[in-house]
XYZ file of C-alpha atoms in Angstrom:
207
model
C 74.072 71.645 102.452
C 70.598 72.764 103.480
C 68.615 74.304 100.653
C 68.138 77.598 102.508
C 71.894 78.228 102.380
C 71.737 78.554 98.595
C 70.419 82.090 99.007
C 73.611 83.108 100.836
C 75.724 81.574 98.082
C 73.809 83.369 95.339
C 74.005 86.741 97.082
C 77.748 86.400 97.640
C 78.290 85.326 94.033
C 76.419 88.410 92.833
C 78.510 90.649 95.079
C 81.702 89.004 93.831
C 80.773 89.390 90.181
C 79.396 92.912 90.357
C 81.574 94.589 92.956
C 84.900 92.807 92.515
C 84.875 91.814 88.838
C 82.763 94.536 87.274
C 80.178 92.210 85.680
C 76.624 93.252 84.801
C 74.506 90.882 86.903
C 71.065 91.953 85.669
C 70.450 88.740 83.668
C 71.704 86.667 86.615
C 69.187 88.348 88.898
C 66.319 87.940 86.439
C 66.968 84.216 86.059
C 67.790 83.203 89.640
C 64.417 84.262 91.038
C 62.748 81.851 88.604
C 64.670 78.786 89.795
C 63.230 76.686 92.596
C 65.823 75.978 95.276
C 65.063 72.238 95.064
C 66.253 72.288 91.438
C 69.837 72.778 92.610
C 69.772 69.158 93.790
C 67.941 67.683 90.808
C 70.242 65.232 89.027
C 68.356 65.865 85.794
C 68.788 69.643 85.794
C 72.054 71.578 85.724
C 71.289 74.996 87.203
C 73.287 77.756 85.572
C 73.207 81.548 85.371
C 75.192 84.099 83.423
C 76.305 87.704 83.489
C 77.604 89.685 80.543
C 80.992 88.071 81.116
C 80.663 84.886 83.179
C 78.726 81.619 83.288
C 78.018 80.200 86.747
C 77.269 76.460 86.802
C 76.000 74.635 89.889
C 76.761 70.917 90.228
C 75.812 70.212 93.821
C 75.300 66.457 93.604
C 77.935 63.855 92.943
C 76.189 62.791 89.745
C 75.959 66.320 88.365
C 79.576 67.044 89.225
C 80.792 63.832 87.536
C 78.715 64.526 84.434
C 79.965 68.119 84.203
C 83.634 67.221 84.572
C 83.275 64.332 82.098
C 81.575 66.686 79.632
C 84.405 69.189 79.968
C 86.955 66.425 79.445
C 85.177 65.214 76.287
C 85.035 68.739 74.912
C 88.661 69.730 75.471
C 89.110 69.939 71.712
C 85.839 71.813 71.181
C 85.464 74.276 74.007
C 83.759 76.721 71.663
C 80.929 74.215 71.370
C 80.827 73.636 75.106
C 80.582 77.320 76.057
C 77.827 77.915 73.513
C 75.632 75.860 75.827
C 76.286 78.484 78.515
C 75.627 81.680 76.552
C 79.062 81.664 74.960
C 80.903 82.709 78.126
C 84.568 81.688 78.316
C 84.769 82.669 81.983
C 83.319 79.744 83.903
C 82.626 79.463 87.633
C 81.717 75.971 88.795
C 80.046 75.571 92.192
C 80.391 72.198 93.923
C 79.258 70.800 97.241
C 81.841 70.508 99.999
C 83.011 67.000 99.067
C 86.706 66.955 98.183
C 87.521 66.592 94.512
C 89.638 63.678 93.370
C 93.108 64.346 92.003
C 92.081 63.295 88.439
C 89.152 65.740 88.569
C 91.380 68.597 89.720
C 93.832 67.748 86.933
C 91.077 67.892 84.319
C 89.782 71.234 85.597
C 93.309 72.664 85.574
C 93.772 71.577 81.955
C 90.462 73.163 80.930
C 91.388 76.380 82.741
C 94.639 76.632 80.770
C 92.781 76.037 77.492
C 90.185 78.679 78.334
C 92.897 81.181 79.287
C 94.244 80.862 75.752
C 90.839 82.185 74.684
C 91.005 85.038 77.238
C 88.732 83.166 79.616
C 89.257 81.082 82.725
C 87.739 78.291 84.782
C 87.388 78.509 88.536
C 85.646 76.192 90.929
C 84.373 76.960 94.404
C 83.043 74.735 97.119
C 79.901 75.882 98.897
C 81.757 76.701 102.106
C 83.955 79.179 100.176
C 80.870 81.132 99.135
C 79.048 81.355 102.444
C 80.531 84.787 103.140
C 82.285 87.578 101.279
C 85.948 87.664 102.427
C 86.476 91.200 101.108
C 84.132 92.479 103.816
C 86.323 91.196 106.633
C 87.867 94.114 108.527
C 91.293 92.479 108.467
C 91.351 92.102 104.653
C 92.783 95.121 102.815
C 91.359 96.190 99.458
C 92.676 94.187 96.487
C 92.305 95.479 92.925
C 93.442 93.800 89.711
C 95.473 96.166 87.533
C 94.952 96.585 83.802
C 97.940 96.240 81.391
C 98.656 99.995 81.302
C 98.686 100.161 85.096
C 101.001 97.145 85.294
C 103.462 98.834 82.939
C 103.331 102.026 84.999
C 104.021 100.120 88.235
C 106.875 98.134 86.686
C 108.454 101.312 85.337
C 108.064 103.050 88.680
C 109.750 100.273 90.614
C 112.196 99.415 87.795
C 110.982 95.826 87.465
C 112.138 94.083 84.317
C 109.983 91.074 85.074
C 106.698 90.708 86.989
C 108.256 87.925 89.034
C 110.545 90.479 90.648
C 107.461 91.573 92.582
C 106.195 89.845 95.710
C 103.809 87.058 94.774
C 100.248 86.012 95.500
C 99.108 82.483 94.713
C 96.186 82.067 92.325
C 94.707 79.733 94.941
C 94.725 82.477 97.584
C 91.198 83.150 98.813
C 91.145 86.792 97.702
C 92.932 86.005 94.433
C 90.178 83.496 93.620
C 87.490 85.922 94.698
C 88.548 88.755 92.389
C 89.423 86.365 89.549
C 93.212 86.659 89.310
C 95.012 84.598 86.679
C 98.661 83.701 86.705
C 100.561 86.761 85.476
C 98.029 89.290 86.762
C 99.161 92.022 89.129
C 97.090 93.124 92.098
C 97.242 96.396 93.995
C 96.740 96.064 97.762
C 95.701 99.185 99.659
C 96.633 99.291 103.315
C 95.997 101.961 105.917
C 98.110 102.895 108.898
C 97.053 105.517 111.448
C 100.520 107.070 111.395
C 101.483 106.908 107.726
C 98.055 106.844 106.066
C 97.419 104.901 102.870
C 100.108 102.811 101.231
C 100.046 100.602 98.178
C 101.621 97.192 97.618
C 101.791 95.170 94.420
C 101.904 91.425 93.978
C 102.155 89.215 90.925
C 99.817 86.231 90.744
C 101.447 82.855 90.141
């Protein structure tokens, strides 16, 4: 990836975190202007930023990515210690170059995600090409909003659902699900508009 594309990635990450996840990005913005774009490809420097709720870690070289995943693997039993290195944030976003991850690496990241979810956090990883544009701005993508627990209960009562899985589903790997930070078990409200019937609302459970 050319260095000048990093600016697009950073801007889209900030939009994602502020507009779609409700994070305060002020500390992110203060820090990112201080980082030289060449540093993102320095094997001796792991660029990372944070919001009030999320740590964003860039590992854009093969060496950085291997070191980061190995470090996560070694700290599976001490994730509290690991996240302290990143301002104590249990919500982690890892940004990798466009090289495909190996199956063992994906397995390790999935394990860490499950462990972090037990601490009310999560781990997500994005490749650069997934962050080159904001998918929520596409005219064909309806608005998606994650519901809070009270709203989920209200929807389930309204539609007489005894179990979330009675709802239509959305995969946690879906592009928009990843973008707004859905975990398995979350419920998303999808707002659609039709010229004849106006607004309508659909609900899906993330699996």
